[in-house]
Short mmCIF file of C-alpha atoms in Angstrom, two decimals:
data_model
loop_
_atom_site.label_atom_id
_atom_site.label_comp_id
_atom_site.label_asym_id
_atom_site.label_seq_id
_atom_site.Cartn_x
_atom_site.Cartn_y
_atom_site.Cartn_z
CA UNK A 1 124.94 105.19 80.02
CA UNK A 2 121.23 106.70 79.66
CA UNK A 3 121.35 106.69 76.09
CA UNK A 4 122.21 103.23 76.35
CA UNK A 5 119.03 102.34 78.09
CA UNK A 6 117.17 105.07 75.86
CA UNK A 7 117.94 103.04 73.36
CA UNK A 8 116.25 99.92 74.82
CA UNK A 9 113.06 102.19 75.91
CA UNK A 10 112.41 103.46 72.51
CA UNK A 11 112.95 99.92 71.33
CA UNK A 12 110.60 98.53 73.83
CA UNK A 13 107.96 101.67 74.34
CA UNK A 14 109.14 102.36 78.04
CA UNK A 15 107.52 105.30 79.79
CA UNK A 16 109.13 106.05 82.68
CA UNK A 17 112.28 104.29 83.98
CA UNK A 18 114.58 104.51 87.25
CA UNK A 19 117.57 102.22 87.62
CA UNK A 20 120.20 101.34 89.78
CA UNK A 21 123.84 98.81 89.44
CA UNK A 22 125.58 97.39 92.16
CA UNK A 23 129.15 95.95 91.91
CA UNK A 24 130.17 94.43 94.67
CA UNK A 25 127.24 94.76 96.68
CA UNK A 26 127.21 98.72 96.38
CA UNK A 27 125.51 100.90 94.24
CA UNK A 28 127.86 102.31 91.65
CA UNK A 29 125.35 104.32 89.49
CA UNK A 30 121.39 105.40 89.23
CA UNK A 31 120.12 107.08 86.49
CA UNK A 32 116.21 108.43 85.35
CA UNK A 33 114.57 108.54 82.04
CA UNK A 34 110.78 109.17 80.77
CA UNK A 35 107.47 110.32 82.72
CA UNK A 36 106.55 109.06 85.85
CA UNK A 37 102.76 110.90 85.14
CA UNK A 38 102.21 111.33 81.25
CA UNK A 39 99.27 114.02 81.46
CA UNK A 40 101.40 116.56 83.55
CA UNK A 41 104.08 115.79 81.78
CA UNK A 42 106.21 115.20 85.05
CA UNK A 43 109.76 113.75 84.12
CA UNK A 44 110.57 109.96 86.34
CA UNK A 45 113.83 111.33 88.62
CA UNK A 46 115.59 109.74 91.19
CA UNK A 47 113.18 111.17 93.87
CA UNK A 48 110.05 109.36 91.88
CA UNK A 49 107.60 107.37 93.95
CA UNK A 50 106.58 103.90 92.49
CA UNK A 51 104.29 101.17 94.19
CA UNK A 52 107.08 98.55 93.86
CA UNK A 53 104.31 95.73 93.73
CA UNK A 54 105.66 92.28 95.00
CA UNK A 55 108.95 93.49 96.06
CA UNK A 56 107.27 94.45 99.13
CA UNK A 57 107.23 90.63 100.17
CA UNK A 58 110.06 91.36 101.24
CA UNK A 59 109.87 93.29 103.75
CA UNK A 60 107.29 91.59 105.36
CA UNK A 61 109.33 88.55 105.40
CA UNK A 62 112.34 90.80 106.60
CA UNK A 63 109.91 91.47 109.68
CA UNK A 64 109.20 88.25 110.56
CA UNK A 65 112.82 87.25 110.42
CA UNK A 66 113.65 90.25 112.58
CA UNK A 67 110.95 89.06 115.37
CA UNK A 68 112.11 85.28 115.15
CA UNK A 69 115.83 86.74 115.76
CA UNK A 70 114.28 88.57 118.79
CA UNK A 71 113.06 85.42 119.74
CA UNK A 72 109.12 86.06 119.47
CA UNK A 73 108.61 83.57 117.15
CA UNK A 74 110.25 80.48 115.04
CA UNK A 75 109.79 79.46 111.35
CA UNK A 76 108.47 76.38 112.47
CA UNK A 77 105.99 78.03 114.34
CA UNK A 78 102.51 77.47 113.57
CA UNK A 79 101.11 80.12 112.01
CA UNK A 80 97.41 79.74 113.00
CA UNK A 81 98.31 79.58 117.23
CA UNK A 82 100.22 82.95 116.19
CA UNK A 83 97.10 84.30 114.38
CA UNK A 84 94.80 82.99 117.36
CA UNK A 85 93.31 80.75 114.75
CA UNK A 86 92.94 77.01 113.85
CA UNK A 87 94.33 77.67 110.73
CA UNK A 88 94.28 74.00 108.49
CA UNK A 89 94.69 72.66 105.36
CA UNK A 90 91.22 70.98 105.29
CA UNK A 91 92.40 68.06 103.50
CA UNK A 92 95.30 67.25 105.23
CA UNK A 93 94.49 68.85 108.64
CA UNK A 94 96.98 66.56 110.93
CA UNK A 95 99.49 68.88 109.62
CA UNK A 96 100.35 72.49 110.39
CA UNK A 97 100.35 75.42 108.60
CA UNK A 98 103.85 77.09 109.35
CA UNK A 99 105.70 80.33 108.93
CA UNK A 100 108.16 79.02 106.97
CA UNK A 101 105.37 77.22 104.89
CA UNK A 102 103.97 80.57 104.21
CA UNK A 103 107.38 82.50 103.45
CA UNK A 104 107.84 79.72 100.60
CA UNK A 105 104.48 79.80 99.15
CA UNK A 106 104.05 76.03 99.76
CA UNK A 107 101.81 76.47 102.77
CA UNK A 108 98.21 75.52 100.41
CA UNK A 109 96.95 78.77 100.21
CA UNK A 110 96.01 79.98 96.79
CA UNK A 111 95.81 83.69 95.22
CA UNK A 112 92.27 83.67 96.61
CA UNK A 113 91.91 87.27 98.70
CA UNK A 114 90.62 90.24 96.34
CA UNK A 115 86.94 90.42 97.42
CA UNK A 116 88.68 89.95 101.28
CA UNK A 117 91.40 92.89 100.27
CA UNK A 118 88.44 95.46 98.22
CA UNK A 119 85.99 95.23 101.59
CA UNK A 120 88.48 95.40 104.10
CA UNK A 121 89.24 98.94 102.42
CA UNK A 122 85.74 99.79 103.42
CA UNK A 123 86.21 97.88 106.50
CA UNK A 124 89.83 97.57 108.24
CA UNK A 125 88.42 95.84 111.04
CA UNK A 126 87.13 93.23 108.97
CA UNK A 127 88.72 89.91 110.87
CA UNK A 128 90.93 88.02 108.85
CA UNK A 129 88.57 84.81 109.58
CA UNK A 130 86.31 85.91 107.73
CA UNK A 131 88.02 85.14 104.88
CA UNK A 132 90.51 82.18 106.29
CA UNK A 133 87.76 79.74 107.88
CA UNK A 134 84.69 77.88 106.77
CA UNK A 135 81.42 80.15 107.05
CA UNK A 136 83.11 83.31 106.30
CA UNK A 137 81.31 85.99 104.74
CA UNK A 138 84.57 86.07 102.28
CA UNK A 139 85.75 82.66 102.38
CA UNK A 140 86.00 81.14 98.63
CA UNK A 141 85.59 77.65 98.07
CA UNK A 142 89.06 77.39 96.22
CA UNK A 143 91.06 78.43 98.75
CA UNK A 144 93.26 75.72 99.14
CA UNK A 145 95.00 73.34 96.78
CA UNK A 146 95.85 69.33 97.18
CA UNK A 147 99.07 69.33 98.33
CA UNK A 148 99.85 69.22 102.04
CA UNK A 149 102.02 72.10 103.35
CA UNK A 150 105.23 72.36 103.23
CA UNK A 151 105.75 70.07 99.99
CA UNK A 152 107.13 72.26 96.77
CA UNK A 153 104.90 70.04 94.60
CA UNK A 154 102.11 72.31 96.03
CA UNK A 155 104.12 75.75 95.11
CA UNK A 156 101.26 78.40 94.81
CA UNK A 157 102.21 82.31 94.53
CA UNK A 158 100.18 83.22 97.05
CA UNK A 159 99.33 87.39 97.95
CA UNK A 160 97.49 86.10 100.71
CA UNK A 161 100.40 84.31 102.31
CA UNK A 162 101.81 87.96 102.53
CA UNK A 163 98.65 89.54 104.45
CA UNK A 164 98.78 86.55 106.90
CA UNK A 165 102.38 87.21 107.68
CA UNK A 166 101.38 90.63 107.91
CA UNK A 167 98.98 90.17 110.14
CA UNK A 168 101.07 88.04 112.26
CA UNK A 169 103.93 90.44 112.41
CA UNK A 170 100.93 92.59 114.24
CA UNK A 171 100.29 90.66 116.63
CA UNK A 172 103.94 89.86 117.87
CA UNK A 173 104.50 93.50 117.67
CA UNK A 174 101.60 94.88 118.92
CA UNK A 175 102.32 97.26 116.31
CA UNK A 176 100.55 98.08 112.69
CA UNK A 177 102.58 96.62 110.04
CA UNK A 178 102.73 99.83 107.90
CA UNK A 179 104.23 101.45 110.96
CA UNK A 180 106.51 98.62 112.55
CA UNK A 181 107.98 98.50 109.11
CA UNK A 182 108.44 101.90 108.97
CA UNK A 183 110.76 102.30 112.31
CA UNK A 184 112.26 98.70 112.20
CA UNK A 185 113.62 98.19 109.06
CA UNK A 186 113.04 101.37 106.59
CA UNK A 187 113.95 104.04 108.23
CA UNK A 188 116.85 102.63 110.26
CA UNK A 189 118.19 102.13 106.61
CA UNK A 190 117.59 105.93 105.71
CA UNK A 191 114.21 104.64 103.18
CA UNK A 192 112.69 108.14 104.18
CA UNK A 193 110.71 107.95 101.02
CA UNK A 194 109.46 104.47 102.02
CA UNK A 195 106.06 103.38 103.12
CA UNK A 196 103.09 100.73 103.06
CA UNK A 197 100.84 103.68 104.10
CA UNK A 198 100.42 106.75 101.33
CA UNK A 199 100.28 109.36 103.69
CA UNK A 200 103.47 108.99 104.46
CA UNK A 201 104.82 110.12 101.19
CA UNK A 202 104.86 114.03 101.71
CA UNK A 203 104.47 115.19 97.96
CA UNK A 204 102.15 113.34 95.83
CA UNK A 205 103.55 115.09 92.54
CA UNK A 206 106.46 112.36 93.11
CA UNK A 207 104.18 109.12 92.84
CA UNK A 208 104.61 107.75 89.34
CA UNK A 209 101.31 107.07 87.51
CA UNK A 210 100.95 103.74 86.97
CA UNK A 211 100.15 103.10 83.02
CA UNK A 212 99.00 100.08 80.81
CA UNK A 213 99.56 100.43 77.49
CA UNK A 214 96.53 98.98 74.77
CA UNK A 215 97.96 96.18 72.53
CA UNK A 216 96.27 97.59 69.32
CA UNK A 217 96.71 101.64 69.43
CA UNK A 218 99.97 101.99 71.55
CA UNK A 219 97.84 104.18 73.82
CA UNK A 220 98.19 104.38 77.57
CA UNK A 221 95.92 104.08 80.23
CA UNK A 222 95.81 104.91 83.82
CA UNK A 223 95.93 102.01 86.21
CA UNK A 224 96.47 103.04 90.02
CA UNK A 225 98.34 106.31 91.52
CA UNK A 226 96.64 108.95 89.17
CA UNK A 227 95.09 111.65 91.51
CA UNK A 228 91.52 109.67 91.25
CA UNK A 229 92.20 106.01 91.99
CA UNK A 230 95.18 105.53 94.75
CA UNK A 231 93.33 101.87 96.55
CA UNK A 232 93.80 103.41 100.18
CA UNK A 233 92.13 103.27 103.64
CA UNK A 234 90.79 106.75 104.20
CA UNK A 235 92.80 108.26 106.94
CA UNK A 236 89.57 108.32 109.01
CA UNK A 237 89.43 104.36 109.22
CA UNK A 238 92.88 104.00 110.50
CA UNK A 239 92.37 105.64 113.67
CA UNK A 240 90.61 102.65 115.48
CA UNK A 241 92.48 100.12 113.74
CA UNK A 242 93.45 97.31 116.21
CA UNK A 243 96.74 95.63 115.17
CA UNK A 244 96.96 91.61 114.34
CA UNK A 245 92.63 92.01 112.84
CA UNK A 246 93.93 91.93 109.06
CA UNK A 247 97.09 93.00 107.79
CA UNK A 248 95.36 93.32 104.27
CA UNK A 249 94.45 96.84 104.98
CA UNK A 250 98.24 98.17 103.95
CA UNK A 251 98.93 95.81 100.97
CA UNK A 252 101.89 93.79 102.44
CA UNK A 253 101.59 92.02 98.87
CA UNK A 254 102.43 94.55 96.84
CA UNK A 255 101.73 97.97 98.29
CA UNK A 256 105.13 99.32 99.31
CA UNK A 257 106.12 102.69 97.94
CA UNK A 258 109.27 103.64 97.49
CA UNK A 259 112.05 105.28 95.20
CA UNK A 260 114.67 102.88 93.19
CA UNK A 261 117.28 104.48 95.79
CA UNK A 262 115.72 103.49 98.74
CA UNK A 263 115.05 100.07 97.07
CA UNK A 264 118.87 99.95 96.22
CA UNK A 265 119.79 100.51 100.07
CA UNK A 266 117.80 97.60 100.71
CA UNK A 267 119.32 95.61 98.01
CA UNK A 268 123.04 96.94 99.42
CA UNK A 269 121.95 95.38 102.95
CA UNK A 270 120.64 91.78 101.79
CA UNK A 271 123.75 92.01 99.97
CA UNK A 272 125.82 92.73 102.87
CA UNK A 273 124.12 90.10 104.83
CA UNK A 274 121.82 92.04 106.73
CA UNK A 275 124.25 95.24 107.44
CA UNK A 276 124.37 98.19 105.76
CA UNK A 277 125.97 101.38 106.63
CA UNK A 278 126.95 100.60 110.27
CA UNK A 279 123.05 99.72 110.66
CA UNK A 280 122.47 95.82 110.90
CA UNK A 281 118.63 94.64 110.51
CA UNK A 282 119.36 90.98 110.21
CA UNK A 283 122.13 88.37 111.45
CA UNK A 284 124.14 87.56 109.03
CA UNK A 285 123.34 83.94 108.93
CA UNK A 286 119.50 84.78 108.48
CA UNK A 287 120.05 86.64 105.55
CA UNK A 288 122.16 83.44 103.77
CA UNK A 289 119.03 81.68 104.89
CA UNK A 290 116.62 83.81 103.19
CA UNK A 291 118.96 83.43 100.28
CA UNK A 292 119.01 80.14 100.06
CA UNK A 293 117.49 77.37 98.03
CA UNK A 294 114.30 76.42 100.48
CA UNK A 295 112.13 74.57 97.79
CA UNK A 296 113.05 73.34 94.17
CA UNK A 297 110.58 71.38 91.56
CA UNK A 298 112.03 70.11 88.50
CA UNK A 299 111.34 69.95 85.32
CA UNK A 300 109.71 73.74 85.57
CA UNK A 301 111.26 77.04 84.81
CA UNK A 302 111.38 81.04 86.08
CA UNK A 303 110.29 81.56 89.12
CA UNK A 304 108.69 78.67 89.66
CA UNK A 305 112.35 75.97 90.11
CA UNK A 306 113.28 77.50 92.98
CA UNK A 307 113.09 79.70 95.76
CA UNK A 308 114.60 81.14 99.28
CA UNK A 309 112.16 83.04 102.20
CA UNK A 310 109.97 85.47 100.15
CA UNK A 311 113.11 85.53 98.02
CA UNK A 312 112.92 84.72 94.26
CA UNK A 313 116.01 82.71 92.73
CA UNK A 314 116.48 83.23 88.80
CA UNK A 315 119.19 82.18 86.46
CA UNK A 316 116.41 83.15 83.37
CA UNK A 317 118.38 87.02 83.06
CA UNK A 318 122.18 85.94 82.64
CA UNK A 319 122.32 82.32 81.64
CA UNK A 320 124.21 80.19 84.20
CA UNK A 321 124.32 83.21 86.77
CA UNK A 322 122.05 82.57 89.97
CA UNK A 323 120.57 85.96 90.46
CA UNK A 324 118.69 86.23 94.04
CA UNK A 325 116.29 89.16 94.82
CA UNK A 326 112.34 89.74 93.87
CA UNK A 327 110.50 90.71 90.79
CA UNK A 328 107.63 93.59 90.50
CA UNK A 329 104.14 93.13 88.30
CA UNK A 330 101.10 94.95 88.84
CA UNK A 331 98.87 97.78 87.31
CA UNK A 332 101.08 97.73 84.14
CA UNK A 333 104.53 98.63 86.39
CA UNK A 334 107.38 95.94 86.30
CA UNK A 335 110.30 96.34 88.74
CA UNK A 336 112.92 93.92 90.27
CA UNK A 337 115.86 94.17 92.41
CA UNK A 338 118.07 91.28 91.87
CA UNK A 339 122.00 90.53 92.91
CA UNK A 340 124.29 87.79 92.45
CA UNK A 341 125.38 86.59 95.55
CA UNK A 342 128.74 85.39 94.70
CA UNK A 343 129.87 89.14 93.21
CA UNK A 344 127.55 91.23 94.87
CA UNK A 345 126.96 92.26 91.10
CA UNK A 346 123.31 93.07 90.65
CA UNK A 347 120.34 95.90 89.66
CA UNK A 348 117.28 97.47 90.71
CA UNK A 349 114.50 99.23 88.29
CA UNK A 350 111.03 100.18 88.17
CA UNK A 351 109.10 100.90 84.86
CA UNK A 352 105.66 102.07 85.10
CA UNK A 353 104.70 101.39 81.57
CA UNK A 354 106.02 98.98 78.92
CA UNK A 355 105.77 96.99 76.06
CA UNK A 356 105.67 93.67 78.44
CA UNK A 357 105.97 91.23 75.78
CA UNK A 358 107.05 88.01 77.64
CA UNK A 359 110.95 86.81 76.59
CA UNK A 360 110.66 83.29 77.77
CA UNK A 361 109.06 82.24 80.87
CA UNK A 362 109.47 84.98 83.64
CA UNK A 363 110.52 88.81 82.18
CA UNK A 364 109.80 90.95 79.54
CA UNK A 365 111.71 92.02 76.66
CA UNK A 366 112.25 95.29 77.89
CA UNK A 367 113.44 93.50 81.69
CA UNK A 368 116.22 91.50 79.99
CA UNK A 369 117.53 93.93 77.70
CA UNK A 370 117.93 96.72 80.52
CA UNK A 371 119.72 94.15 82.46
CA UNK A 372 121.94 92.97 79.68
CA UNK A 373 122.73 96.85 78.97
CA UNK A 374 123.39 98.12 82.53
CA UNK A 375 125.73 94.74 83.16
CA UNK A 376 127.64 95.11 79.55
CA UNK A 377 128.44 98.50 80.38
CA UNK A 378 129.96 98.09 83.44
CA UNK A 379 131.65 94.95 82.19
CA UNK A 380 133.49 97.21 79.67
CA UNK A 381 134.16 99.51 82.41
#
């Protein structure tokens, strides 16, 4: 099997590479390859530590979904009265802004948070405000686009969707998101090695360096997670942090760390439909629902067709097979943990450098080739 997939990192200058196959909605294999820190020379195993990048949607949406079941709030809900607020799309302000708006990425917001996210580092009790309404000292004058909410014409990816559902899982909880995700959903699952906050993870030799690799030389490049540049709160400005001010300050976009077999217990569980191992986090029916189609625009392609709650819906790996689940893209790591609903057939990975030449309109070379070789293996099985 790995020299299988050695075969496809050589081909497709992979540095470090952990991977897991489900059939049937369990995990049948995992298997390690490459450096997960290319200086120390510190091999990728199945105990390495990657900042999964957008995966960790997610979760976040697994939290709301959790508190809606407990009956503290509805998808239909709007999401500036649960913020405390008046959240609006200022062209089409009649309307509201609602959780479900913002777990579909059709709510208006745009990709417009980094100067928010960098200061709030600085400053965790920076209020969210401050970059959501008019007059803030961080508000950008493209933060919405034309489309009124709700209406898949207005799709935006939007990070800052993520930190506002963050925020608002705060203040339902009364809890910090890092840590209500922590005892709600990761550990219940046995994701020891799981966190939004980096303290958490007890060794730092296991956190893979994230690399980009230069176009020209082939050379690689530290991005995030070598010992000098790890884009965390100091432990010092957590300890007067008041829950529901901005959920920013643990990355809710993209800042989940975690190994692929913690990832693939999550995977096994949305799988499941919301169970996993005599542990349920979800109802049943609210996992089909976050499966589910929730928006489609046609003609477009990838991603960007159609989509469930913070769920991304793909037939761009196997031709004519609906693969549900999220991609990963950030600091030169791509990761994804993707199953087929019908067979419970399905994969997770993390690389944390590549050769990410695009093959068609959503993955790399190197993501469809690892997925063709994992599933034609089995298949011959």
């Amino acid at each position: 099997m790995l020299s299988k997939l050695q075969e496809v990192a050589d081909r497709r200058s992979i540095l470090g590479l952990s991977c897991a196959y489900l059939i049937r909605g369990r995990v049948v294999w995992k298997g390690s390859l490459g450096l997960a820190d290319l200086e120390r020379r510190i091999p990728v195993t199945e105990r390495t530590v990657f900042r999964i990048a957008s995966i960790s949607k997610t979760i976040g949406a697994a939290a709301i979904l959790q508190l809606a079941e407990r009956g503290q709030c509805s998808l239909d809900d709007d999401a500036g009265r649960l913020l405390g607020l008046p959240l609006r799309h200022p062209q089409h302000p009649e309307q509201p802004i609602r959780l479900r708006h913002l777990l579909t990425h059709t709510s208006g917001l745009q990709d417009e948070y980094a100067a928010f996210a960098a200061a709030s580092r600085q400053e965790p009790l920076l209020p969210l405000s401050e970059l959501l309404l008019p007059g803030g000292a961080y508000h950008p004058p493209r933060l919405w686009g034309e489309h009124p909410p709700g209406d898949p014409a207005g799709y935006a990816y939007s990070n800052l969707g993520a930190i506002v559902l963050a925020t608002i899982v705060e203040r339902l909880s009364g809890e910090r998101f890092d840590r209500y995700c922590r005892k709600q959903l990761l550990l219940p699952l046995g994701m020891s090695d799981s966190s939004f906050l980096l303290q958490d993870i007890e060794d730092p030799d296991r956190i893979a360096v994230l690399y980009e690799r230069e176009r020209g030389s082939g050379s690689w490049t530290p991005a995030l997670d070598d010992r000098g540049s790890r884009h965390e709160p100091p432990s010092a400005a957590l300890r007067d942090y008041v829950p529901g001010v901005n959920g920013s300050l643990f990355a809710p976009q993209g800042g989940l760390r975690t190994t692929v077999a913690d990832l693939s217990r999550w995977l096994e569980m949305l799988a499941a439909g919301g169970e996993r191992g005599g542990v349920r986090l979800l109802r049943e029916r609210t996992v089909r629902d976050m499966m589910d189609k929730h928006w489609f625009r046609d003609p477009q392609e990838g991603f960007y067709r159609e989509g469930g709650l913070q769920l991304q819906r793909t037939r761009d790996l196997f031709p004519g097979r609906l693969m549900v689940g999220h991609a990963g893209d950030a600091y030169g790591l791509k990761s994804g943990m993707f199953v087929e609903p019908e067979t419970g057939t399905g994969f997770v990975y993390a690389m944390n450098g590549l050769d990410d030449a695009k093959d068609g309109y959503v993955f790399t070379a190197a993501e469809t080739e690892l997925a063709q070789a994992m599933t034609d293996i089995f298949r011959k099985r």
